[in-house]
Short mmCIF file of C-alpha atoms in Angstrom, two decimals:
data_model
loop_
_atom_site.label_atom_id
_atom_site.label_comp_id
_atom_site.label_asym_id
_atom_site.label_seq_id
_atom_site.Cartn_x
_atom_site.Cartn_y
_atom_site.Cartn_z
CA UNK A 1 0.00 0.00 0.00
CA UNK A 2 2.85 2.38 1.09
CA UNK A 3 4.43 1.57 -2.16
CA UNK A 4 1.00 2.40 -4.40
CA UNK A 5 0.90 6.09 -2.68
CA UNK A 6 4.51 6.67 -3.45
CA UNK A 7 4.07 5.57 -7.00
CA UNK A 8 1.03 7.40 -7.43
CA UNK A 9 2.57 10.50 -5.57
CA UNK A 10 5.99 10.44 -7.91
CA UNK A 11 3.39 10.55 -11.10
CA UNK A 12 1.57 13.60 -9.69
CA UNK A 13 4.64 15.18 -9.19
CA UNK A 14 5.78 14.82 -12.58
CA UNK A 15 2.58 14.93 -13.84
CA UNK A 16 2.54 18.54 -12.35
CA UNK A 17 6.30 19.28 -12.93
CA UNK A 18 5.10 18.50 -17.10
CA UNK A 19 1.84 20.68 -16.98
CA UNK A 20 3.50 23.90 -15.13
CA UNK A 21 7.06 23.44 -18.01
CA UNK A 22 4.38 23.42 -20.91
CA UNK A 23 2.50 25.99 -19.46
CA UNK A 24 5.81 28.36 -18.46
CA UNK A 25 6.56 27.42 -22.17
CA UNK A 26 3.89 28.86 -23.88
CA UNK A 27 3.83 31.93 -21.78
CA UNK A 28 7.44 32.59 -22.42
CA UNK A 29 8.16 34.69 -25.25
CA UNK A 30 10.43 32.41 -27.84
CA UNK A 31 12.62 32.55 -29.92
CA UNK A 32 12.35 30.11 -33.39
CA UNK A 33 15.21 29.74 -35.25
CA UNK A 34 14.87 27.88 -38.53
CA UNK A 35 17.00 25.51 -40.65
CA UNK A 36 16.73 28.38 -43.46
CA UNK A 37 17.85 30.91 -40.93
CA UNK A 38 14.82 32.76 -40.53
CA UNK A 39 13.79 34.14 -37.15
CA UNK A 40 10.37 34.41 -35.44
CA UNK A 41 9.79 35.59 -32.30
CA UNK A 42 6.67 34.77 -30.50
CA UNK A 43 4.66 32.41 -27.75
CA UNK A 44 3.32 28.85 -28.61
CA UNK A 45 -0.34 28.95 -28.89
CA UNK A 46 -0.43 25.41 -29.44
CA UNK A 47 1.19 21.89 -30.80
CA UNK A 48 0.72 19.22 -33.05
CA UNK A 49 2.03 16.45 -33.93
CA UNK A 50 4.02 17.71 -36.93
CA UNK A 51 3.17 21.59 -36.25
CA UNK A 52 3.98 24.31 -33.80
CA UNK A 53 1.56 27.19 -34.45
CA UNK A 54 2.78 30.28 -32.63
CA UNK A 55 1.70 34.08 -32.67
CA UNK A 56 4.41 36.69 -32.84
CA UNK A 57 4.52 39.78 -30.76
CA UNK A 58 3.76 41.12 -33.87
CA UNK A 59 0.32 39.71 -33.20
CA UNK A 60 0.33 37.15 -36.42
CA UNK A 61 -0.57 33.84 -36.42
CA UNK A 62 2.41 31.45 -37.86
CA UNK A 63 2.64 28.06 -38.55
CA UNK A 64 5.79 26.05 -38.44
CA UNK A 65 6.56 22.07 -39.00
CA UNK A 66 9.03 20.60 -36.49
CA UNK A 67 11.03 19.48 -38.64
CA UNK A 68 12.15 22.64 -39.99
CA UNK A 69 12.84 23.74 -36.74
CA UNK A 70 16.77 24.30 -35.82
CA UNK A 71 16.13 25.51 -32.23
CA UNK A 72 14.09 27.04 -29.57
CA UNK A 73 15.28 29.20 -26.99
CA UNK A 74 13.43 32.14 -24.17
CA UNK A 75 14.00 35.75 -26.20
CA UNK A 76 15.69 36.82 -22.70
CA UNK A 77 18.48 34.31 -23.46
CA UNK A 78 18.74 34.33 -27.44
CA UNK A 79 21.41 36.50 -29.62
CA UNK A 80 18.53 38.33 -31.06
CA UNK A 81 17.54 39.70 -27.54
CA UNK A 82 21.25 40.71 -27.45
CA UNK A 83 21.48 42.37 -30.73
CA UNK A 84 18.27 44.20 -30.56
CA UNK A 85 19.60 45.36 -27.11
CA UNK A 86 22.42 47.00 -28.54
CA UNK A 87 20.69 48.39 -31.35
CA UNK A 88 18.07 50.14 -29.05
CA UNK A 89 21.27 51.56 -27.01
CA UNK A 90 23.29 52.67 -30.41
CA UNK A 91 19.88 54.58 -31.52
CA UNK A 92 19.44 56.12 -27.79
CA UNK A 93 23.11 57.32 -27.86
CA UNK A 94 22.84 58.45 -31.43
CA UNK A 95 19.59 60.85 -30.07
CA UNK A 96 21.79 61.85 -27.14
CA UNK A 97 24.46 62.98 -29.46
CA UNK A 98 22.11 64.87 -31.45
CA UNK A 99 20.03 66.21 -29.17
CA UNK A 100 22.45 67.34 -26.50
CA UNK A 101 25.45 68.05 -28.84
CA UNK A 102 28.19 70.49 -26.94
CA UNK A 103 29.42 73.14 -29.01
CA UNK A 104 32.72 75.40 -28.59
CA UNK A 105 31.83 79.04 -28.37
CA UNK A 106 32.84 80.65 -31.28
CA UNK A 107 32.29 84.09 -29.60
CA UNK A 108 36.37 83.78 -28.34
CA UNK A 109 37.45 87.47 -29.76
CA UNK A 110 34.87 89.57 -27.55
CA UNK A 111 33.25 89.78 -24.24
CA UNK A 112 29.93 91.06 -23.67
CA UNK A 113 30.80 94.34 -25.55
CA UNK A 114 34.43 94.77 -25.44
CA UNK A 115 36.86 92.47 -27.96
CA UNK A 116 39.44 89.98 -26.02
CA UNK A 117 43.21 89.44 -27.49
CA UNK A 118 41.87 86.48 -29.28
CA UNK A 119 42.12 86.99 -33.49
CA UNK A 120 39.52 84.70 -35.45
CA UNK A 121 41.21 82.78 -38.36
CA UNK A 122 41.08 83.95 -42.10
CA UNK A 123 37.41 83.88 -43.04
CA UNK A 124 36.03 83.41 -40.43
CA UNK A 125 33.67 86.12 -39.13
CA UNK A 126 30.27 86.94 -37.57
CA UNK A 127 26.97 89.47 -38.22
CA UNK A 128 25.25 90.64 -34.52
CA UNK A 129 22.88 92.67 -33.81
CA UNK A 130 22.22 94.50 -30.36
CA UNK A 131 19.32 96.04 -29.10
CA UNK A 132 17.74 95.57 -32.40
CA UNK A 133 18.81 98.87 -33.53
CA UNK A 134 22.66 98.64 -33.52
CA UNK A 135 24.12 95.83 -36.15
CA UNK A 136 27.94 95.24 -36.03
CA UNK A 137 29.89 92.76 -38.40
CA UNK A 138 33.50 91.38 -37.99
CA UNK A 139 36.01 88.90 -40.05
CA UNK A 140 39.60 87.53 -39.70
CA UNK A 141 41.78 89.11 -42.06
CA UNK A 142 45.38 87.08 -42.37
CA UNK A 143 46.47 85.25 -38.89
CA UNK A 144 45.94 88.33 -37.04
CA UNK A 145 43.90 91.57 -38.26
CA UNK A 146 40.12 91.41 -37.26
CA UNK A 147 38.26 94.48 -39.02
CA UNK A 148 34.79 95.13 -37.60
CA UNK A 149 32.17 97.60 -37.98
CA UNK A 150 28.24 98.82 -38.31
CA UNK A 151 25.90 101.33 -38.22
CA UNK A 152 23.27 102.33 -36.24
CA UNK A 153 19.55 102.00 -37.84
CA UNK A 154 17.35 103.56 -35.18
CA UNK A 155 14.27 104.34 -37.03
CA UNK A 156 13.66 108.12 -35.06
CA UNK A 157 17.56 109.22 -35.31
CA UNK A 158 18.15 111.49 -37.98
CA UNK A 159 21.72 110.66 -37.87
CA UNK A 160 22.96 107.65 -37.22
CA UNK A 161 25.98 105.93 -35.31
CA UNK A 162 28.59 104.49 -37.29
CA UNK A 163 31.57 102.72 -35.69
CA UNK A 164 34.72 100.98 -36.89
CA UNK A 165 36.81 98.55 -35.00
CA UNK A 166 40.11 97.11 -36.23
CA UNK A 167 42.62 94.92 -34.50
CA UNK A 168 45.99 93.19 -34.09
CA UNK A 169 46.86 90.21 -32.05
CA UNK A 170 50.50 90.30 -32.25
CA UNK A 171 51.08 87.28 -29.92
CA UNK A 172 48.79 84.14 -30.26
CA UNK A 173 49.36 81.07 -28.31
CA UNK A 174 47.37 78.10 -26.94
CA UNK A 175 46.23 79.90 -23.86
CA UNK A 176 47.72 83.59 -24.09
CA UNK A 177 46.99 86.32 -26.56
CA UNK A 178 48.00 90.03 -26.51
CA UNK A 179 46.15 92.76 -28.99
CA UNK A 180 46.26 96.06 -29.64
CA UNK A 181 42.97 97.90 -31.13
CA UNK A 182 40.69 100.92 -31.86
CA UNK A 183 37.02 101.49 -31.39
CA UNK A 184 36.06 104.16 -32.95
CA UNK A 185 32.97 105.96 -33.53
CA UNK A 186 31.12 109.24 -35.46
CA UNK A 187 27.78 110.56 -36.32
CA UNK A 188 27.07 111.19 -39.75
CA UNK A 189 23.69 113.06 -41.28
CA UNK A 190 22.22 111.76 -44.68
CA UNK A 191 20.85 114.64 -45.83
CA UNK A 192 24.23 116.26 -46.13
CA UNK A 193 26.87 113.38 -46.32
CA UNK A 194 30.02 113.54 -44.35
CA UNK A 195 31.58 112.87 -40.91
CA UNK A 196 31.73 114.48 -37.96
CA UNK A 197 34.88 114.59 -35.62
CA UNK A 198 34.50 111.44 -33.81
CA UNK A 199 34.99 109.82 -30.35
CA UNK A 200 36.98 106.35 -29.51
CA UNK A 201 38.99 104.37 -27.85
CA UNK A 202 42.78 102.70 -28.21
CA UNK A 203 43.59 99.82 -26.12
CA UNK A 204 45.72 97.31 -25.41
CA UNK A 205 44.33 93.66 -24.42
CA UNK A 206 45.80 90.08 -22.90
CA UNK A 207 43.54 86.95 -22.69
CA UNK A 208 44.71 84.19 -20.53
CA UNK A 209 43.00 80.64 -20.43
CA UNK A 210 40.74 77.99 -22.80
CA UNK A 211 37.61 78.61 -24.33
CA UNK A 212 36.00 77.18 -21.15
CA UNK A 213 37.44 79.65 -19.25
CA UNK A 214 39.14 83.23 -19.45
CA UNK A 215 40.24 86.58 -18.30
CA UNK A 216 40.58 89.26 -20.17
CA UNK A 217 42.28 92.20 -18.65
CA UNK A 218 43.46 95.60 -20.69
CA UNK A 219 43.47 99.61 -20.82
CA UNK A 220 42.17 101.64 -22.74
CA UNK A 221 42.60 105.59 -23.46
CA UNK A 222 39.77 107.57 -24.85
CA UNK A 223 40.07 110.52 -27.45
CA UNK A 224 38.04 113.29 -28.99
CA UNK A 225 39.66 113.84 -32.46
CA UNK A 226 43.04 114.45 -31.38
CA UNK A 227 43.27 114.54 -27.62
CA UNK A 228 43.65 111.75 -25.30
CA UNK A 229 42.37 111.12 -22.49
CA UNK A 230 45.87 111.58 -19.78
CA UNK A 231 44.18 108.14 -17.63
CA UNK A 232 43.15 105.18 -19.03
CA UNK A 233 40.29 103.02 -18.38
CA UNK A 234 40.79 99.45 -16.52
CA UNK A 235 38.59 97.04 -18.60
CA UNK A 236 38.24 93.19 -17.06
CA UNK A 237 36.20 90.63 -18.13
CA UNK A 238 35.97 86.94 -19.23
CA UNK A 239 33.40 83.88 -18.87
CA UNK A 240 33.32 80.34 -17.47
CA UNK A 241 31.23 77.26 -19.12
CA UNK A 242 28.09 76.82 -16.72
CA UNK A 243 26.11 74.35 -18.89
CA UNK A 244 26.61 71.99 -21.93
CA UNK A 245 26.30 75.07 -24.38
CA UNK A 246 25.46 77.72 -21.62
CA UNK A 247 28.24 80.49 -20.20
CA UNK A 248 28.49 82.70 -17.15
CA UNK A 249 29.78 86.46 -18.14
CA UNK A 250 31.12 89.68 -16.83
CA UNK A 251 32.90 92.51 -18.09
CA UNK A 252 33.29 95.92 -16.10
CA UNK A 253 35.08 99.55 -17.57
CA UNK A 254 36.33 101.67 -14.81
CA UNK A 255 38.48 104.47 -15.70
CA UNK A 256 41.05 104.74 -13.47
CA UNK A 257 41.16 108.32 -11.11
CA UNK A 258 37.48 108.40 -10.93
CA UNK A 259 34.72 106.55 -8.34
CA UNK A 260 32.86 105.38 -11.27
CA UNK A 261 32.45 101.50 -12.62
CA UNK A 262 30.43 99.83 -15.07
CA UNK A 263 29.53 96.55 -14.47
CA UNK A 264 27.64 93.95 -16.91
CA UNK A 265 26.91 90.21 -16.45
CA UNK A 266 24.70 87.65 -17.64
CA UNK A 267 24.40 84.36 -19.67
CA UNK A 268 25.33 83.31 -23.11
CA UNK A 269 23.31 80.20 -25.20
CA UNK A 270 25.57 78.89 -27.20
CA UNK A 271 24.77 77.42 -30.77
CA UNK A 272 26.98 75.45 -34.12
CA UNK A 273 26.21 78.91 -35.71
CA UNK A 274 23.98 80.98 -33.43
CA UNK A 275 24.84 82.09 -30.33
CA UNK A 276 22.29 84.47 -28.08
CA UNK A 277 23.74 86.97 -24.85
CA UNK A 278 21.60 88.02 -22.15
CA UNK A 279 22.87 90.69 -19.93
CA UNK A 280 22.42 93.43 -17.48
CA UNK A 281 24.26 96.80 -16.91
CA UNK A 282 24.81 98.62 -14.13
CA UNK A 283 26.64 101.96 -13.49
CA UNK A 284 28.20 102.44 -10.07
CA UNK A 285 29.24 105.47 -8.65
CA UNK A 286 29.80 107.31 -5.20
CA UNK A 287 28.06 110.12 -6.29
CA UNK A 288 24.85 108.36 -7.34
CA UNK A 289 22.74 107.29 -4.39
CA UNK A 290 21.15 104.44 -6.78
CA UNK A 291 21.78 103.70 -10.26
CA UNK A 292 19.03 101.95 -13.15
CA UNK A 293 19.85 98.89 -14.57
CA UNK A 294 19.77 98.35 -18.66
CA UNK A 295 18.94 95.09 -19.95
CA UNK A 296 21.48 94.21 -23.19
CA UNK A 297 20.33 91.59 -25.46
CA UNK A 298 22.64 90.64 -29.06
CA UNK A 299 22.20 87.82 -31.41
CA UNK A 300 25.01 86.38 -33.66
CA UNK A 301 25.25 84.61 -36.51
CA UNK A 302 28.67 83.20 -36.68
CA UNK A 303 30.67 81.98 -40.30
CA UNK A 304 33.91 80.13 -40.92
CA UNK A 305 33.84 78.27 -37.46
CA UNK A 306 33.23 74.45 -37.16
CA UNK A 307 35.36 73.65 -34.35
CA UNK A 308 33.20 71.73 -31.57
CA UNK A 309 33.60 68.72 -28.96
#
């Protein structure tokens, strides 16, 4: 009697072991691999005896004979899961790439206003515009003369701004540049062509660091036609990467003798060929119990540049 029950409990057991394998097997998703090397991937919906008919997780019904049949093994396990694991992860870090690509600012040879030592390279050049009304264009001339210029086009000024900006960068090394330049500007009327005596500016300029982050430090000394100013003005400035394509800047004129300062920071979004600066300026001064602050906002196209990361 003993004997019956273990026999009967041994078949039960496999009995049960058999059911719960086929039943785990045709809730597993599958791989079929054929003798003509095709592929199916799907669950077993049932068997015959020279048959397997299966639906894909494409939801179509497919049926197979056995004996084309090379082998069957889980997806989890199979080379196909593997490959379609590293396609999925090629196309995700293809997207990344793409979609959060880091780009080298090619804004190097200026600061929020004022140009840094830094020359561009032959051809190279960009078209801004600030505050809507006041467009200024530059280009790389040789290895190192930058020419830049504009012209106001405020629509109620009957005579407008123009200004022209040439420099020479001398020295140019990985991380250390020294220029020399002139910003110079005049009014000039339309209805009776010709310029005025101007106003400008002649400075000297050193950059020190990477385009990640630099100083710029220089003096400049004003003039009115042909006098000069007898003090200069202290300009700093320079800008650190914050973000993927986003940078921290500040730039500040103080003319040296005086109690006066003006300070500018803000942010610059930085694009292959666009680049945006968002700033605020503030004159400070003993004098002044409280001072306004002007928003400054300038667009730039930029040409001639492809270097990125």
């Amino acid at each position: 009697m003993k004997l019956y029950l273990t026999f009967i409990i041994c078949l039960i057991t496999i009995f049960s072991t058999v059911i719960a394998q086929e039943d785990t097997l045709k809730a597993s998703l599958l791989v079929f691999s054929l003798i003509d090397q095709t592929e199916y991937v799907g669950k077993i919906e049932s068997s015959e005896s020279n048959f397997l008919n299966i639906i894909t997780r494409e939801n179509q019904k497919v049926r197979i004979a056995k004996e084309k049949i090379k082998e069957v093994v889980k997806y989890e396990d199979s080379d196909l899961s593997r490959r379609e694991k590293e396609a999925i992860e090629m196309k995700g870090a293809v997207k990344d790439s793409i979609t959060h690509k880091e780009y080298t600012d090619a804004n190097l040879n200026r600061m929020i206003i004022f140009p840094t030592a830094r020359p561009m390279k032959p051809g190279q050049g960009y078209i801004q515009l600030n505050e809507l009304f006041f467009p200024y264009a530059a280009i790389g001339i040789g290895k190192f003369l930058t020419l830049g210029g504009g012209i106001s086009i405020v629509p109620t000024f009957q005579k407008q701004v123009i200004y022209f900006s040439p420099k020479v960068t001398p020295l140019h090394s990985e991380n250390l540049d020294l220029a020399a330049g002139v910003f110079y500007m005049t009014m000039t009327d339309f209805s009776n062509i010709g310029f005025k005596d101007g106003v400008g500016i002649a400075y000297s300029m050193t950059t020190l660091g990477d385009p990640n982050k630099n100083i710029s430090i220089g003096f400049g000394w004003g003039f009115s036609g042909d006098n000069f100013s007898k003090k200069p003005v202290l300009i700093l400035g320079g800008d650190i990467k914050i973000g993927r394509n986003l940078k921290l800047l500040a730039e500040t004129w103080t003319p040296l003798g005086t109690n006066f300062m003006l300070g500018m920071v803000g942010f610059r979004v930085i694009g292959k060929y666009v680049s945006g600066d968002a700033v605020i300026i503030r004159p400070f001064s003993s004098h002044s119990g409280g001072s306004s602050i002007v928003p400054w906002f300038s667009l730039t196209y930029n040409f001639g540049y492809d270097d990125e990361f």
